[in-house]
Coordinates of C-alpha atoms and ligand atoms in Angstrom, one line a residue:
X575 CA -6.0 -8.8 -39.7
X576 CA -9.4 -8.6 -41.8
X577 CA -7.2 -9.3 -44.5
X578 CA -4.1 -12.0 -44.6
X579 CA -0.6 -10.5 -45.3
X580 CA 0.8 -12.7 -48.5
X581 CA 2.3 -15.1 -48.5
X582 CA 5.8 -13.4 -49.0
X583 CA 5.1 -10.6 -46.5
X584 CA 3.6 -13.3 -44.0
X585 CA 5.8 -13.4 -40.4
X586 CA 6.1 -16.9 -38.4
X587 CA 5.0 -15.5 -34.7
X588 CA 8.5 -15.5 -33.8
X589 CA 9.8 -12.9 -36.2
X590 CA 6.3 -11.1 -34.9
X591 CA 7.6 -11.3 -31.4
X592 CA 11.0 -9.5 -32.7
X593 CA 9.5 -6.7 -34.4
X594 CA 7.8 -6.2 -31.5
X595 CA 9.1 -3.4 -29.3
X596 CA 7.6 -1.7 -25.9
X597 CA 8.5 1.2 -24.1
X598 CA 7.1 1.3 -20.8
X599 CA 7.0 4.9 -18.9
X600 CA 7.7 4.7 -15.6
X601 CA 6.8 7.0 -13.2
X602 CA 8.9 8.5 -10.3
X603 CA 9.1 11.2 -7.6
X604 CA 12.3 12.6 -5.8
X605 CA 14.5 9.9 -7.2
X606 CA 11.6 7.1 -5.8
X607 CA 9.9 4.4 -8.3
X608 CA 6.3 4.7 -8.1
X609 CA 6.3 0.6 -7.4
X610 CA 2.4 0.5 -8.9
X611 CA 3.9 1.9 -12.7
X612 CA 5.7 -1.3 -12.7
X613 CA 2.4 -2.4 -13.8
X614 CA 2.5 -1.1 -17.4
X615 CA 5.6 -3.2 -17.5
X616 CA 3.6 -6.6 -16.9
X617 CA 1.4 -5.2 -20.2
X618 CA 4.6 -4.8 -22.3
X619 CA 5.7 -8.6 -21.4
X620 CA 1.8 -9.8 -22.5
X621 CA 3.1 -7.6 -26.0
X622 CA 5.8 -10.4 -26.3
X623 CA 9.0 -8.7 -28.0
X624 CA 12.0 -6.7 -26.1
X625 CA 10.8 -4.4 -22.9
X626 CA 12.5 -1.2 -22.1
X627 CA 11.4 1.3 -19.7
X628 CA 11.5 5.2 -19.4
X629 CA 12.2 7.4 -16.4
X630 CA 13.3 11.2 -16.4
X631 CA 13.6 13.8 -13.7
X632 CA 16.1 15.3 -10.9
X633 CA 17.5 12.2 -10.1
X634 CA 16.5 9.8 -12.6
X635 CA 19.7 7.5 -11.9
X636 CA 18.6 5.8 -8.8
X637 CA 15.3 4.8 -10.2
X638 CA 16.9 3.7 -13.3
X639 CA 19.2 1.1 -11.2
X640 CA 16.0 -0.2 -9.1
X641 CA 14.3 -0.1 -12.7
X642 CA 17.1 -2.5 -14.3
X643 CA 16.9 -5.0 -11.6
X644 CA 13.2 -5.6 -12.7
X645 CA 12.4 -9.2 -14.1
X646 CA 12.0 -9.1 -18.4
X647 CA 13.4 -5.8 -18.6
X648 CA 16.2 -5.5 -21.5
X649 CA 17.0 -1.9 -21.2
X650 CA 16.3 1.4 -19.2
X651 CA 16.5 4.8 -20.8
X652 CA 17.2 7.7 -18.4
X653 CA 17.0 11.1 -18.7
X654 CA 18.5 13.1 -15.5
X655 CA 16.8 17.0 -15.7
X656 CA 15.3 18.7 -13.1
X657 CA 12.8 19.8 -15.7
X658 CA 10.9 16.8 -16.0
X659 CA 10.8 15.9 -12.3
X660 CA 7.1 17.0 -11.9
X661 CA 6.2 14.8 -15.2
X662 CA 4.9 18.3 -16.7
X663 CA 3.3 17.6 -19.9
X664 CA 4.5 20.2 -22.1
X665 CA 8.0 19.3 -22.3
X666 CA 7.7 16.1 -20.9
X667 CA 6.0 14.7 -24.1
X668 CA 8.7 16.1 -26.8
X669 CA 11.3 14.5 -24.7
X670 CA 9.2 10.8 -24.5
X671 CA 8.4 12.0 -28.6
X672 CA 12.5 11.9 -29.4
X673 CA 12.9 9.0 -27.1
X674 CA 9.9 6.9 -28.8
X675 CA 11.5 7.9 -32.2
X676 CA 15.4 6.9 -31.0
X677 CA 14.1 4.0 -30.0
X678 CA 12.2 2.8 -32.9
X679 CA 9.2 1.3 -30.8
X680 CA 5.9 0.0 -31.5
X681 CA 4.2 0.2 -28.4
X682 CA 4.5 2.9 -26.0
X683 CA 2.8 2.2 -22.3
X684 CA 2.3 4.6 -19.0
X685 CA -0.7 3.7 -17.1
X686 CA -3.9 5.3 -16.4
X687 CA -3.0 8.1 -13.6
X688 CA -3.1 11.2 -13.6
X689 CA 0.7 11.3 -15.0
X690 CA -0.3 9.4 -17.9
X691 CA -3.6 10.7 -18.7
X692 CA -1.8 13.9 -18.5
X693 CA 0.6 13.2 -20.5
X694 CA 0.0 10.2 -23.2
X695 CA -2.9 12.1 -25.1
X696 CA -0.6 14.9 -26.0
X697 CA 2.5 12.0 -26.8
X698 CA -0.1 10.2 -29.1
X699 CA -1.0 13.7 -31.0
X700 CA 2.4 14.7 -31.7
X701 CA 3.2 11.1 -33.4
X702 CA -0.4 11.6 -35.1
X703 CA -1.6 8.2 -33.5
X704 CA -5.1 7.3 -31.5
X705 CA -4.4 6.3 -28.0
X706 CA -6.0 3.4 -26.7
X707 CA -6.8 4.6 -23.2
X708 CA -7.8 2.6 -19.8
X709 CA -6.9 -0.8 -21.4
X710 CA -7.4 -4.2 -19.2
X711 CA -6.4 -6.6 -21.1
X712 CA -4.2 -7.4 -24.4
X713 CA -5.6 -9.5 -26.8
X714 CA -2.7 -9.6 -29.2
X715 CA 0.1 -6.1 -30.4
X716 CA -3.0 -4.8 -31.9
X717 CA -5.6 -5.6 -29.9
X718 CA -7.0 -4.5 -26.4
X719 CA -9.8 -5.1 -24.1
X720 CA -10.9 -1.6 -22.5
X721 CA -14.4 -0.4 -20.3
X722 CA -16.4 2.1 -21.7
X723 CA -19.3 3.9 -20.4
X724 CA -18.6 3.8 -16.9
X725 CA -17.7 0.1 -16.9
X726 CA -21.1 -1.3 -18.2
X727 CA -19.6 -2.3 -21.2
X728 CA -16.1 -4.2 -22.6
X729 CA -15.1 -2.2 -25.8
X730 CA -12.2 -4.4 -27.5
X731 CA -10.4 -2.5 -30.2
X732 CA -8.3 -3.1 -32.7
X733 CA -5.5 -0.2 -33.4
X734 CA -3.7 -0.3 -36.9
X735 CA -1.8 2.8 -35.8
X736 CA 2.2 1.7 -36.1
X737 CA 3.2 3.3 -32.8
X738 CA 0.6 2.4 -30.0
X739 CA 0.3 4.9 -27.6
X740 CA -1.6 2.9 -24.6
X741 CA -2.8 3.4 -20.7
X742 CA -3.3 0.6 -18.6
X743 CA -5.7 0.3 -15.6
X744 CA -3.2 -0.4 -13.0
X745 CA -5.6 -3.0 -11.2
X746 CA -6.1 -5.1 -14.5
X747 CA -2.3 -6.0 -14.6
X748 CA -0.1 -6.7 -11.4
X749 CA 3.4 -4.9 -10.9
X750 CA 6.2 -7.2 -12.4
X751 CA 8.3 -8.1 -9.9
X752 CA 10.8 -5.5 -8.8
X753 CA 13.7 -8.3 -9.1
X754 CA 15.8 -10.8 -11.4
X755 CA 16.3 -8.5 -14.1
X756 CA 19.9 -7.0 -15.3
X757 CA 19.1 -4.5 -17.8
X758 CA 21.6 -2.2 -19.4
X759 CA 21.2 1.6 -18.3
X760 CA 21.5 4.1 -21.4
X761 CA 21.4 7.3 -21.6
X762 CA 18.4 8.9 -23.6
X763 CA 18.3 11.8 -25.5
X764 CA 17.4 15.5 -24.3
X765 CA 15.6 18.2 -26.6
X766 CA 15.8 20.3 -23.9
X767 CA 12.4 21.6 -25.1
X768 CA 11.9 25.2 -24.0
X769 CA 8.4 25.4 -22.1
X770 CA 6.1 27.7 -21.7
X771 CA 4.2 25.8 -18.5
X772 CA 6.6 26.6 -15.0
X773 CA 5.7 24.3 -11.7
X774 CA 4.9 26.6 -9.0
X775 CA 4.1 24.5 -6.0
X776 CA 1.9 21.6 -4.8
X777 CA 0.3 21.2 -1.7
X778 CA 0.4 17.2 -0.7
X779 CA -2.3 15.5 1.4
X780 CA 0.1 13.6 3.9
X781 CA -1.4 10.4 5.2
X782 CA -0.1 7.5 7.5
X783 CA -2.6 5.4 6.4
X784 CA -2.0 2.7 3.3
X785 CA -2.6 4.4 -0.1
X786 CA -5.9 4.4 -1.2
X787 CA -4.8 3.1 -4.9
X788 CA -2.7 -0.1 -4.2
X789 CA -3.9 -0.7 -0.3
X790 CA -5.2 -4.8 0.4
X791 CA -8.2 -3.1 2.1
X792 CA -10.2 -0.1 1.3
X793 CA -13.2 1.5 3.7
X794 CA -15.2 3.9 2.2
X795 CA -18.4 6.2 3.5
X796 CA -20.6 8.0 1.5
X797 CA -22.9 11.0 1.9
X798 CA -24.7 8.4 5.2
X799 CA -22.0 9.9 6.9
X800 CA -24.0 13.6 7.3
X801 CA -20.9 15.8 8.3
X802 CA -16.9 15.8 7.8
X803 CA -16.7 15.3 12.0
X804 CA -19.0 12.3 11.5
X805 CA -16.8 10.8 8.5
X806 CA -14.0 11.0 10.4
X807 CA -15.5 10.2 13.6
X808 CA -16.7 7.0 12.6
X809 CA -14.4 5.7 9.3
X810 CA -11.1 6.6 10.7
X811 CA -11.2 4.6 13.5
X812 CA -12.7 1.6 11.3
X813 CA -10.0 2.2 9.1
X814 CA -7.3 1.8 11.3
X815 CA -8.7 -1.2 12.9
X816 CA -8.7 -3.1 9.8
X817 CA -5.3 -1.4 8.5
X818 CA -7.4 -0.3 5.5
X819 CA -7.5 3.3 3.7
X820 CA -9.8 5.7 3.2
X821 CA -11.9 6.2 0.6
X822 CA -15.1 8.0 0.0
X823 CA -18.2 8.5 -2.7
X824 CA -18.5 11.8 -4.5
X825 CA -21.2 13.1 -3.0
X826 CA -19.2 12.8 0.4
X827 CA -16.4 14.6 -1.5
X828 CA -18.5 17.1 -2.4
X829 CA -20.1 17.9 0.3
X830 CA -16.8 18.0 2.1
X831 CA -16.5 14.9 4.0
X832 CA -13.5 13.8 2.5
X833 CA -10.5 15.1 0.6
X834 CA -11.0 14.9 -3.3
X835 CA -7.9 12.6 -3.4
X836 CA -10.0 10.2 -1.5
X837 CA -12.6 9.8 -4.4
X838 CA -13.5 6.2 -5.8
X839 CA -15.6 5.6 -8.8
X840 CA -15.5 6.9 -12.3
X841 CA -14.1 10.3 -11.8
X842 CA -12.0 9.3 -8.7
X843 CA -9.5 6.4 -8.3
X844 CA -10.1 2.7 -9.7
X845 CA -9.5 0.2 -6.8
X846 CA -9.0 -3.3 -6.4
X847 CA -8.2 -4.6 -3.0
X848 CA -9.0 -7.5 -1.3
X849 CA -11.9 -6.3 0.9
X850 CA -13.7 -2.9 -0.3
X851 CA -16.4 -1.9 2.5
X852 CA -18.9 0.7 1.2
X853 CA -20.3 2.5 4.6
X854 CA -23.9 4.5 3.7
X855 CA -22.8 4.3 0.0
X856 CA -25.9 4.0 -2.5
X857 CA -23.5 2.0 -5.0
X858 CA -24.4 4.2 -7.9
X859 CA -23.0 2.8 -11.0
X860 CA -20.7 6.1 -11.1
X861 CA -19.2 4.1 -7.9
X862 CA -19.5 0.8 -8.8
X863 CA -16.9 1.6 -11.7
X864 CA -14.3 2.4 -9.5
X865 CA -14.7 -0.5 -6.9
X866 CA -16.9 -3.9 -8.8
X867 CA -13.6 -5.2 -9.5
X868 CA -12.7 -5.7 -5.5
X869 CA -12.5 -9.4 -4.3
X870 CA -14.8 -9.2 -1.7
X871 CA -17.3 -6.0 -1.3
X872 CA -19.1 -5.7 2.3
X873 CA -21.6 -2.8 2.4
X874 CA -23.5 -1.2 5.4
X875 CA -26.2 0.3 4.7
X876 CA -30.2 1.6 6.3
X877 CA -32.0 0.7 2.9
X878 CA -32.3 -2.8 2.6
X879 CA -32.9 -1.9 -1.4
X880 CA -29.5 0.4 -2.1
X881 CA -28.1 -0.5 -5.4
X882 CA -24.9 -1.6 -3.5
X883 CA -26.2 -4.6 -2.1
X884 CA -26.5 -6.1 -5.6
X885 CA -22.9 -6.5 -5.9
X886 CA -22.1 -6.8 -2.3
X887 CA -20.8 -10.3 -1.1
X888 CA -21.6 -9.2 2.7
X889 CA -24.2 -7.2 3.6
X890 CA -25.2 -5.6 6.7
X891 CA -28.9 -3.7 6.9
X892 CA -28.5 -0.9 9.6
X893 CA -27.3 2.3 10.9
X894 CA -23.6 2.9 10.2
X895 CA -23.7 5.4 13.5
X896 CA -24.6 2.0 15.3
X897 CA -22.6 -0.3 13.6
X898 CA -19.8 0.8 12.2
X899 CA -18.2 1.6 16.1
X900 CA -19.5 -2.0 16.8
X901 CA -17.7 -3.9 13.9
X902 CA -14.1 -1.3 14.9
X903 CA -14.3 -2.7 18.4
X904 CA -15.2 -6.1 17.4
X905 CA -12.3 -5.8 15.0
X906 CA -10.2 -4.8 17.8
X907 CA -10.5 -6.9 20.3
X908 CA -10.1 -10.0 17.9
Ligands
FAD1565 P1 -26.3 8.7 -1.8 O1 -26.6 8.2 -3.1 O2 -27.0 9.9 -1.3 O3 -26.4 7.5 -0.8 C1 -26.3 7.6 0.6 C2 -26.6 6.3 1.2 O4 -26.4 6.3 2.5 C3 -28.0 5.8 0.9 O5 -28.1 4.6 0.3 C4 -28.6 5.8 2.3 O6 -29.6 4.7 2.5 C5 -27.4 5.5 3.2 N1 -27.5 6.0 4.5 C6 -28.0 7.2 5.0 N2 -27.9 7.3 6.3 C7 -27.5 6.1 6.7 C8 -27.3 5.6 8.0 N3 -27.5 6.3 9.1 N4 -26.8 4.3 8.1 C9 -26.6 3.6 7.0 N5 -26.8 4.0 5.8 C10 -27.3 5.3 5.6 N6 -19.9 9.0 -7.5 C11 -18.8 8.4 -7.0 O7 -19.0 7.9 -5.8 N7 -17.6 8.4 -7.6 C12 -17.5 8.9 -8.9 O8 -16.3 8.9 -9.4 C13 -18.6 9.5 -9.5 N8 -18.4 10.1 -10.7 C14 -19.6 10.6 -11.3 C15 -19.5 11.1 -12.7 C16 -20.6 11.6 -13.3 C17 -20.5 12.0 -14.7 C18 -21.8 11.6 -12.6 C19 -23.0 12.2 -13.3 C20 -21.9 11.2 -11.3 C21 -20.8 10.7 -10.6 N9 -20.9 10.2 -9.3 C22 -19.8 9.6 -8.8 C23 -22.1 10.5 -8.5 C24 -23.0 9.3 -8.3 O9 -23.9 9.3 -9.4 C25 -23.7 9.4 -7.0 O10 -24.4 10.6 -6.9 C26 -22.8 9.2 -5.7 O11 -22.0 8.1 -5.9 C27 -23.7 9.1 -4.5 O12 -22.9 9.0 -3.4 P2 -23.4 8.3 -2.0 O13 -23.7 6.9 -2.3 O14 -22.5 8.6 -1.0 O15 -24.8 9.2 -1.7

């Protein structure tokens, strides 16, 4: 927009509005919506224009009706194959490619997981366009707000690319509500790409506790903790007092303390809840990336200087092996 369009080629916003048209990619798993992808379908309403969604896999026609009922949504394309039920890159991104074409859209959205990081760089290549990754906010169709360098700085940039290929931090931009929508079902189209990439197998960390990316309340413990026993000794039972998950700094997931799943910070999981509780956590800013954002962050910590306490709305100065079993009973008894 450095320069303005003349005045023949110039578009009243609503015509804008029209031209405008988003593809959000959904994600699923044994015919399930993943309820939190419904957030990259809030960041195709702030585009303006028509919404339609994406889902593909084994049994891609269930989703596809929960999908339709969504508020805003004008269409859904499904693809039923068993060969893009695990979301596998390599032939899942031909099949988005022939979709995005079919389609004709300008803006293509998943968001920031690791289906979409996974599979959104190699989209954007084969349509020969930059992705705009991580994004938190839309400015306008060709502008977004996005973090860069571990969050200490707000990066808004400007893509003149004609098919935007985006990812959106899930916590930036709520899940649109999963009703009041009719949308009309169609079927998309199928390359049927042959792939050179097979799914094996995955081993699944089963958990009855809330998950750790869209829980109200997140506990985490740090390398404080000293031992795996310890971490789960002392956070587990906090955790379910409060009805929170589990979440843990690197260097406890290094050191084996917690499951890698259970990571928060810039190479782990970007949370948001309502209460984040950092337990023997430094608050490096590797950390603070992935949890600043909470609304209210309580820390317990031994060093009345750790870096968490800067951001930390309550603070508590102690040991956790003291005071963590304190605050779960407290919490328990109330
Ligand atoms: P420490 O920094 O060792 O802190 C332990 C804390 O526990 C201390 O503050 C100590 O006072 C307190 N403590 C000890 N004993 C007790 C006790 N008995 N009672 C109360 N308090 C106690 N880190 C992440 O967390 N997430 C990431 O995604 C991440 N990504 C990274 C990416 C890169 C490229 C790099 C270079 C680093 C990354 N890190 C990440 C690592 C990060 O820099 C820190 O090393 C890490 O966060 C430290 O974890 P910690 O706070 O548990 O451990």
């Amino acid at each position: 927009f450095a320069q303005p369009l003349s005045a023949s080629r110039q578009f009243s916003p609503s015509v804008l509005q029209r031209l405008i048209s988003s593809l959000a990619v959904l994600e699923q798993r044994e015919g399930k919506l993943n309820a939190g992808s419904l957030s990259a379908v809030t960041a195709a309403q702030k585009l303006g224009g028509s919404v339609h969604c994406f889902v593909a896999g084994a049994n891609a026609k269930p989703v596809a009706e929960e999908v339709a009922k969504v508020g805003g949504v004008e269409k859904v394309v499904s693809v039923e194959n068993a060969a893009y039920e695990k979301g596998l890159p390599e032939n899942y991104a031909p099949l988005l490619v022939e979709n995005i074409q079919k389609g004709g859209y300008t803006h293509v959205i998943a968001g920031h997981t690791a289906f979409g990081k996974n599979l959104m760089p190699r989209v954007a290549a084969l349509l020969d366009s930059q992705q705009v990754s991580d994004i938190t906010a839309v400015e306008n169709e060709n502008t977004f707000v996005r973090p860069i360098y571990a969050g200490n700085a707000i990066a808004t940039v400007e893509s003149s690319d004609p098919i935007k290929i985006l990812t959106i931090r899930g916590t930036a931009f709520p899940a649109a509500a999963a009703e009041g929508g009719s949308a009309a079902i169609e079927e998309g189209a199928d390359p049927k790409a042959e792939s050179s990439v097979e799914w094996v197998s995955e081993e699944l960390t089963k958990s009855d506790r809330p998950d750790l990316a869209s829980a109200s309340k997140v506990v985490s413990g740090g390398r404080g903790l000293k031992s795996k026993k310890e971490f789960d000794r002392i956070m587990l039972p906090l955790a379910d007092s409060l009805g929170a998950a589990v979440g843990a700094s690197r260097a406890a997931v290094d050191s084996g303390y917690a499951d890698n799943s259970l990571q928060v910070g810039q190479t782990g999981k970007v949370v948001a809840p309502q209460l984040y509780m950092a337990v023997g956590i430094s608050g490096a800013i590797q950390h603070l990336a992935g949890m600043k954002d909470s609304k209210v962050i309580a820390a317990i910590n031994k060093d009345p200087d750790a870096p968490i306490f800067q951001v930390a709305d309550v603070g508590l100065v102690g040991d956790l092996f003291d005071k963590v079993p304190e605050l779960t009973e407290k919490v328990k008894s109330s």
